[in-house]
Short mmCIF file of C-alpha atoms in Angstrom, two decimals:
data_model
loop_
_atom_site.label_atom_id
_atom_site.label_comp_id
_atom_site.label_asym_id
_atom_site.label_seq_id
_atom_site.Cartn_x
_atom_site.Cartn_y
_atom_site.Cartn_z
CA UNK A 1 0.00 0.00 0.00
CA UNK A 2 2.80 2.29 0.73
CA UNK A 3 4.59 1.77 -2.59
CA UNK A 4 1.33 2.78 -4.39
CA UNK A 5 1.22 5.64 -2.85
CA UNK A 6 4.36 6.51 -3.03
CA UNK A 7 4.35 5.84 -6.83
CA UNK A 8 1.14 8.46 -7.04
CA UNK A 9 3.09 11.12 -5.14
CA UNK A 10 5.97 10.68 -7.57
CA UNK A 11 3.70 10.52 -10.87
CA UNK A 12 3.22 14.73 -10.89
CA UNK A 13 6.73 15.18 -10.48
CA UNK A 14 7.73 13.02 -12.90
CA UNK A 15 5.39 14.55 -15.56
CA UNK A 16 6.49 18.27 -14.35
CA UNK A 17 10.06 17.25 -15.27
CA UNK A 18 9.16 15.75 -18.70
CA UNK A 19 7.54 19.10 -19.28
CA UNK A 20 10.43 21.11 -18.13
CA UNK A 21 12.78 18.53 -19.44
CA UNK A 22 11.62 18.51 -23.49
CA UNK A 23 11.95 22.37 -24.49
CA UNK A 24 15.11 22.56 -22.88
CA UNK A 25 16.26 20.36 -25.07
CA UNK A 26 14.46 21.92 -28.02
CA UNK A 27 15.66 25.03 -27.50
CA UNK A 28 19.74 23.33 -27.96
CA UNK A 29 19.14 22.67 -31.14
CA UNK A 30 21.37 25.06 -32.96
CA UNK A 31 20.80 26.51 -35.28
CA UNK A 32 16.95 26.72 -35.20
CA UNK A 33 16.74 30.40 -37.00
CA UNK A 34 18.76 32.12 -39.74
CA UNK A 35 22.09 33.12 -39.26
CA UNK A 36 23.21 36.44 -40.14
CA UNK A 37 27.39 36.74 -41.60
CA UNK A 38 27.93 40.67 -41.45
CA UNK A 39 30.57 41.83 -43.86
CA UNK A 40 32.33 45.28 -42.32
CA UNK A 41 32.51 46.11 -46.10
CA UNK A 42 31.06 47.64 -49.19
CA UNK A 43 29.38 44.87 -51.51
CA UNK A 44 31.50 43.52 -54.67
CA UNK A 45 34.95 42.98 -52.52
CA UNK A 46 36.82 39.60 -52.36
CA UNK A 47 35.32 38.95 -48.92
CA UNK A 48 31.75 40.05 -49.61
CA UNK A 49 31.71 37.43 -52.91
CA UNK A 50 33.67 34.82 -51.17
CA UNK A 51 31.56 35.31 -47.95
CA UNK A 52 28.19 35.02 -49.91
CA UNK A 53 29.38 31.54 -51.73
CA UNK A 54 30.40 29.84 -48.64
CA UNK A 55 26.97 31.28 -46.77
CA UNK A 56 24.97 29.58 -49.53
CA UNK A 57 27.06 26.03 -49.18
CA UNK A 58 26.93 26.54 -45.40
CA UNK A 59 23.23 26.81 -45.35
CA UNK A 60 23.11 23.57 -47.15
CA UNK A 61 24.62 22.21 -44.34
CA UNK A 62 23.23 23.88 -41.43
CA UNK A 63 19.51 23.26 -43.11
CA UNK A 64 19.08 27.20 -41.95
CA UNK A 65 19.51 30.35 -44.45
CA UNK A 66 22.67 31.88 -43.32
CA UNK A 67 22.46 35.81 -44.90
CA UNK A 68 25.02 38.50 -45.54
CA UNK A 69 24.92 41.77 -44.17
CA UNK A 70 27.32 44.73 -45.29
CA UNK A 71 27.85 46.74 -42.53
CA UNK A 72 30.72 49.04 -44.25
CA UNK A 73 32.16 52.02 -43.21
CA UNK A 74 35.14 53.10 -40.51
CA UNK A 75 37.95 50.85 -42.13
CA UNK A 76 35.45 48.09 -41.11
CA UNK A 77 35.15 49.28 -37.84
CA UNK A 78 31.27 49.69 -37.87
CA UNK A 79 30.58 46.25 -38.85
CA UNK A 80 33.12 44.84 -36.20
CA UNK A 81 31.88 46.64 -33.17
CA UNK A 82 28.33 45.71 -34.05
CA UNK A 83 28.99 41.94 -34.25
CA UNK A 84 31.14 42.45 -30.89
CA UNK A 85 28.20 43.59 -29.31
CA UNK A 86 25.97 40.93 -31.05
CA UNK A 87 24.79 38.08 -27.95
CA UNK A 88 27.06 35.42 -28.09
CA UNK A 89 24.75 32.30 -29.56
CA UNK A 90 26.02 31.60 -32.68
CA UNK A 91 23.36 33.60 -35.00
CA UNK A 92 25.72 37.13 -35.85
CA UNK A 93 28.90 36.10 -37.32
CA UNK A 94 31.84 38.66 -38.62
CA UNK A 95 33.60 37.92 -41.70
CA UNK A 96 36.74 39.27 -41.84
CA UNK A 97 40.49 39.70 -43.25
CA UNK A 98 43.49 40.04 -41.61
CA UNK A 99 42.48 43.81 -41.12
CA UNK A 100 40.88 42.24 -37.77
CA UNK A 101 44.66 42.07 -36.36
CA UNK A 102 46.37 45.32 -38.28
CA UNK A 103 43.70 47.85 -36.56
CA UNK A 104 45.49 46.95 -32.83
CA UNK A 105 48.48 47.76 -34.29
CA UNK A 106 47.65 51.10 -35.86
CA UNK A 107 45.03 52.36 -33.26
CA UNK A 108 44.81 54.00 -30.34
CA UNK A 109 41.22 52.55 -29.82
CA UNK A 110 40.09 50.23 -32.74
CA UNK A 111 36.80 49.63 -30.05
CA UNK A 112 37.54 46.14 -29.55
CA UNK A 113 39.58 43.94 -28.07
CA UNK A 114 40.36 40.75 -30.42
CA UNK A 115 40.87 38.33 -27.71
CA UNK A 116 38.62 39.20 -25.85
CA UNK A 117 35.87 39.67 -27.45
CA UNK A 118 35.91 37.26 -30.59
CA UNK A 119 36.61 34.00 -30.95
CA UNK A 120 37.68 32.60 -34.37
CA UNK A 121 35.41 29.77 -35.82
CA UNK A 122 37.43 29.27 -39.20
CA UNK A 123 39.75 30.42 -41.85
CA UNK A 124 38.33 30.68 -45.42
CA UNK A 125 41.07 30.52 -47.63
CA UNK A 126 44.05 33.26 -48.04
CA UNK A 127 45.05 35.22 -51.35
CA UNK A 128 47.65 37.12 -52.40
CA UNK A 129 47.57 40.72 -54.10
CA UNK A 130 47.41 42.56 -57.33
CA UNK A 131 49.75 45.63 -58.09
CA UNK A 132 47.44 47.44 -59.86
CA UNK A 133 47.43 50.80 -61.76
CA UNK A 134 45.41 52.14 -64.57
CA UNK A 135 45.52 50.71 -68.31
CA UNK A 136 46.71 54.30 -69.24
CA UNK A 137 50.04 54.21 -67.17
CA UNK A 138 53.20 53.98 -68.24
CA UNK A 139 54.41 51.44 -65.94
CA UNK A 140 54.83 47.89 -67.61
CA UNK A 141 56.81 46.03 -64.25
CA UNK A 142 57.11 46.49 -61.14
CA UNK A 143 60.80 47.85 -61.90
CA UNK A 144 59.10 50.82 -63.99
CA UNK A 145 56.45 51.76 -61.50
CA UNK A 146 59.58 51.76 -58.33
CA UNK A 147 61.73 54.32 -60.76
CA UNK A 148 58.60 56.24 -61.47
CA UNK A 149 57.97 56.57 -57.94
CA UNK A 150 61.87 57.55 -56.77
CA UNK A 151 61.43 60.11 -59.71
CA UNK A 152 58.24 61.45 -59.25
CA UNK A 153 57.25 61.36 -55.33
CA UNK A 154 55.29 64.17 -55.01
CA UNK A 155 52.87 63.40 -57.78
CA UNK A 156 52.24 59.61 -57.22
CA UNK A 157 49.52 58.37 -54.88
CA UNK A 158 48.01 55.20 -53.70
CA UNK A 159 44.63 53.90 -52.40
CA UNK A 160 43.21 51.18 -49.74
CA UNK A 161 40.03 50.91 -47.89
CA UNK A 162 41.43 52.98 -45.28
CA UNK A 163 44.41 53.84 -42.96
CA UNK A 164 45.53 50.67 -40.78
CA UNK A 165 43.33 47.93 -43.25
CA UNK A 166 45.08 45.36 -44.97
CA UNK A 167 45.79 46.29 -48.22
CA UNK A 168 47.03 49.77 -46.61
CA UNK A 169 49.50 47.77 -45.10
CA UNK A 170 50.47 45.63 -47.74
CA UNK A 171 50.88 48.36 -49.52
CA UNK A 172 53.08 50.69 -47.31
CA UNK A 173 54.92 47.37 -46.85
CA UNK A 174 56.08 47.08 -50.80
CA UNK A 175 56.75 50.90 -51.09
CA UNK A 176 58.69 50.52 -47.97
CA UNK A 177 60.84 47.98 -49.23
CA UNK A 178 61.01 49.35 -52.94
CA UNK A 179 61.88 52.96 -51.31
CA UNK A 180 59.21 54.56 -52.43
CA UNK A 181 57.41 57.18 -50.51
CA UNK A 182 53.77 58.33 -52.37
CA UNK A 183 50.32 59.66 -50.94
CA UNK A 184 48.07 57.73 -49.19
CA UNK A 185 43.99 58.45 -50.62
CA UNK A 186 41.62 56.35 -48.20
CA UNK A 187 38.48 55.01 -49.52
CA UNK A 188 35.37 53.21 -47.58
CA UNK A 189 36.61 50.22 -49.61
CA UNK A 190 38.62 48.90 -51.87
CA UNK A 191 35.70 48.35 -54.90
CA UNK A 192 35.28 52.85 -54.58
CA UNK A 193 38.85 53.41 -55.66
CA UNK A 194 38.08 51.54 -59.48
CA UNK A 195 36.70 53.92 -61.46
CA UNK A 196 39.41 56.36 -59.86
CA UNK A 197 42.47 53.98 -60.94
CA UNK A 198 41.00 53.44 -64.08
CA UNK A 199 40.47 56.95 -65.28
CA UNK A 200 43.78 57.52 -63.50
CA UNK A 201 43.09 59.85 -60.62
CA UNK A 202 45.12 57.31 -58.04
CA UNK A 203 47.96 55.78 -59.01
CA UNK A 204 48.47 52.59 -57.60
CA UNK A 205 46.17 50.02 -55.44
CA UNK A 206 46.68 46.35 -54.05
CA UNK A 207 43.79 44.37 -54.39
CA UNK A 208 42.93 40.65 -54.02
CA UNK A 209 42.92 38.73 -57.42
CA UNK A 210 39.51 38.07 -57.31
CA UNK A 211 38.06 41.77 -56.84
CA UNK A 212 40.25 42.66 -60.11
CA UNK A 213 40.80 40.07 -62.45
CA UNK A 214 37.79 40.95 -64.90
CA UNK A 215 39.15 44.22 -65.26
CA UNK A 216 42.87 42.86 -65.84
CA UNK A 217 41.28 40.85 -68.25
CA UNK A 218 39.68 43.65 -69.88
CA UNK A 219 42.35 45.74 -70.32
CA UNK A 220 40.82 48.82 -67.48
CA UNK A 221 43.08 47.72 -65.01
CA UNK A 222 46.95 46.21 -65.43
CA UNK A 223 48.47 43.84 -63.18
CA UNK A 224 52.12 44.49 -62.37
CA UNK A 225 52.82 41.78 -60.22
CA UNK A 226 51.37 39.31 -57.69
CA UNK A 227 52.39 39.21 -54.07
CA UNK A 228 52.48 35.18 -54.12
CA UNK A 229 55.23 32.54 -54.07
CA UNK A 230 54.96 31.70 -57.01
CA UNK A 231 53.20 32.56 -60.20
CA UNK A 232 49.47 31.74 -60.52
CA UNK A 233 48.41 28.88 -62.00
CA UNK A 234 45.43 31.09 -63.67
CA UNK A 235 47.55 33.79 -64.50
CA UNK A 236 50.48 32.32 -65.52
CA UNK A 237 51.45 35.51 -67.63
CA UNK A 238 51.62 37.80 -64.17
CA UNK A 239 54.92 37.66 -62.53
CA UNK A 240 55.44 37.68 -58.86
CA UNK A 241 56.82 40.39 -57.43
CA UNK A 242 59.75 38.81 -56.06
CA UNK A 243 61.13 38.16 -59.77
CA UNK A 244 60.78 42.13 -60.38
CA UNK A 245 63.73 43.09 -58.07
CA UNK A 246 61.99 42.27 -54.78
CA UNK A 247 63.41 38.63 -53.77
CA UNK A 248 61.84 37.09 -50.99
CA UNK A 249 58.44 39.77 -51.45
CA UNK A 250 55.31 38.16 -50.47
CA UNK A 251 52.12 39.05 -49.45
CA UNK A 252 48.73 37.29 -48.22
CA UNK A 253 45.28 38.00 -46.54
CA UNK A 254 43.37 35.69 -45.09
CA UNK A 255 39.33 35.30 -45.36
CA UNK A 256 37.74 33.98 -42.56
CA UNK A 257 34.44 33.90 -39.65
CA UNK A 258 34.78 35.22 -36.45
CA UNK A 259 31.61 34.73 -33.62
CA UNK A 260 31.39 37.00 -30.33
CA UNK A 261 33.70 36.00 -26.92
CA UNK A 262 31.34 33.44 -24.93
CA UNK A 263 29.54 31.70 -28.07
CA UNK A 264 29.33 28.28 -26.77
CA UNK A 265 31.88 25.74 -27.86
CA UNK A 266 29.79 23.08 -29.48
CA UNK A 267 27.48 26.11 -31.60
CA UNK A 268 31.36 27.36 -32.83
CA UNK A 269 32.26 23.69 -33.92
CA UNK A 270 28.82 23.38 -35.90
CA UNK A 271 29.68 26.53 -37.74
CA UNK A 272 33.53 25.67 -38.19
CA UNK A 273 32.17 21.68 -39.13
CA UNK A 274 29.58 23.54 -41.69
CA UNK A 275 32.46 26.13 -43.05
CA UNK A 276 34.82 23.92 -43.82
CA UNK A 277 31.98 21.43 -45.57
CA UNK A 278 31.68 24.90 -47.75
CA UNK A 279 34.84 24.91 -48.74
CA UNK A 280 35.34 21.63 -49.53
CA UNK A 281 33.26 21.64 -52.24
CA UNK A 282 34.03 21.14 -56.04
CA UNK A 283 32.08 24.61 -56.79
CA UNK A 284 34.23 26.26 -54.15
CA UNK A 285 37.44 25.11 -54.89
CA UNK A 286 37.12 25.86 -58.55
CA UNK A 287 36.09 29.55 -57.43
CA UNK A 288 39.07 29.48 -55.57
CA UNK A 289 41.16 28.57 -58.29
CA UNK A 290 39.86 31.60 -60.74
CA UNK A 291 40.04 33.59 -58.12
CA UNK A 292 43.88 33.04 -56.87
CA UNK A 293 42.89 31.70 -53.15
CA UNK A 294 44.48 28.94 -51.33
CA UNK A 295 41.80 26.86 -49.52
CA UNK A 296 42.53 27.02 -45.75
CA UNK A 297 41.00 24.59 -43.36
CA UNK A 298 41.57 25.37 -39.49
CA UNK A 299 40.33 24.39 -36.60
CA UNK A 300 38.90 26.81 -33.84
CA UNK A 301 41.68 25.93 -32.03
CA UNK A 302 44.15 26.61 -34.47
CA UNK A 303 42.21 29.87 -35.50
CA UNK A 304 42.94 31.42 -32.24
CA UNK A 305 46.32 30.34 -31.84
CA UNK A 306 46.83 32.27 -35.86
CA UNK A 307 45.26 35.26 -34.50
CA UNK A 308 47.39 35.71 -31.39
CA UNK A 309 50.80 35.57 -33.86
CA UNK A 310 49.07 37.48 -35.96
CA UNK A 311 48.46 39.93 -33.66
CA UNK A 312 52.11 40.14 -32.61
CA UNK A 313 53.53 40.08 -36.42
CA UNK A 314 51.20 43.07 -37.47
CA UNK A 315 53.02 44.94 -34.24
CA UNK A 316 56.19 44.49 -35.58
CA UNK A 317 55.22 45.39 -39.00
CA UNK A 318 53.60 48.44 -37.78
CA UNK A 319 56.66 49.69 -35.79
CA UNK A 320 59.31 48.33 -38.78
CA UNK A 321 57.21 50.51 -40.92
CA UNK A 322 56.84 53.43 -38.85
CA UNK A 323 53.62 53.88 -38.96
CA UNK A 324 52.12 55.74 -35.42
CA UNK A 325 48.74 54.32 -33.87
CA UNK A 326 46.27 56.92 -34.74
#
């Protein structure tokens, strides 16, 4: 008689922790909503059309849209800051370049603090740059643009999405080792300097393969070298700049997706697992390919640990360069 009773009095509470019990677990399911990838900028760069292919194969695997937001402006500082305030859960996402790591290094207060408040869920791929000037200038090599530049610094200029990016860098870092001093023109991104190199208003600009190539191709743009090893297997007639009187010259950026500090562990690994699904794909890797990037696959472990050197190399390349936080 006692054990019926006693299985009565338990028979509410067992049914009150079923209830409880069953949307808990419903509500772990991740992800159960779209996820939103903002790009910190303007549409029609490398990262924004790179960002959008892998979002589409990523989706596939998540079974959840995953959307692209630009969010330019700032050097890319307005569409980092929002994602660092973003709640950590997995559903705002930064893509990003190597930019994420130069700011530190050439702010006083980039308004975040990279390991702190991100953590890295994968690397994209990495691709080296264009020299590019206008179809209408002179310059044929890399060896005519550096003795244009020693004999003509006052009148030479070059662009980059703004002071402390990436491609400002990478581009302070060749004139710094050609000796060549010019005029640096920031822009809210690299895709508003075009029609200014073309008609010849800038003079120079370093720019990922894939922003550019068309316009290579169609004879608006020319290609002077390419920051990579080696030559590219898709542009086999571009020589690297190391083989124009730079030896040892070479220069990357690296795609990748970033979540806020505190985004739990096992949400980052879906999104890394789903990522690098993405960019294992035929479609992807033959984008790649056109596009001069080297596939990357990282864990979110091995992320972090790249971002922490990273962090300390774009110090030293700061203070070798002499550029002053700002």
């Amino acid at each position: 008689m006692k054990f019926a009773v006693m299985r009565l009095a338990l028979a509410p509470m067992l049914a009150t922790s079923f209830i409880f019990t069953v949307p808990a677990r419903a509500a772990d399911v991740f992800p159960n909503r779209p996820i939103r990838v903002v790009v910190p900028s303007a549409p029609g760069g490398l990262l924004d059309v790179v960002t959008r292919l892998a979002a589409q194969k990523m989706s596939e695997k998540l079974g959840q849209p995953v959307v692209v937001e630009n969010r330019a402006g700032g050097g890319t500082l307005v569409g980092t800051r929002f994602v660092r305030s973003a709640p950590a859960d997995g559903y705002t996402l930064l893509a990003a370049t190597n930019t994420i790591t130069a700011l530190p290094a050439v702010k006083l207060d980039p308004g975040y603090d990279l390991l702190k408040d991100f953590t890295g869920i994968g690397q994209i791929g990495r691709s080296p740059w264009f020299v590019l000037v206008g179809a209408n200038q002179s310059d044929k090599s890399i060896a005519d643009f550096i003795a244009r530049g020693k004999s003509n610094p006052a009148t030479m200029t070059f662009a980059s999405a703004g002071f402390g990016t990436t491609p400002y860098l990478a581009a302070q870092s060749f004139l710094h080792r050609a000796g060549v001093k010019m005029l640096h023109i920031p822009y809210k991104g690299n895709s508003a300097v075009y029609p200014d190199l073309i008609s010849g208003r800038v003079t120079m600009l370093f720019d990922g393969v894939g922003n550019t190539a068309t316009m290579v191709k169609g004879g608006q743009l020319r290609a002077l070298g390419v920051t990579s090893h080696k030559r590219l297997a898709a542009y086999p007639d571009i020589p690297t700049v190391a083989e124009q009187g730079l030896p040892d010259f070479t220069s990357y950026f690296y795609l990748a997706l970033l979540a806020p500090a505190g985004t739990p562990k096992a949400v980052v690994q879906r999104l890394a697992d789903a990522l690098q699904s993405a960019t294992s794909t035929k479609e992807m890797r033959q984008r790649f390919e056109a596009d001069g990037i080297e596939p990357i696959a990282t864990t979110p472990e091995e992320f972090n640990k790249a971002l922490r050197r990273d962090l300390d190399d774009m110090a030293q390349l700061a203070t070798t360069l002499g550029v002053k936080k700002e």
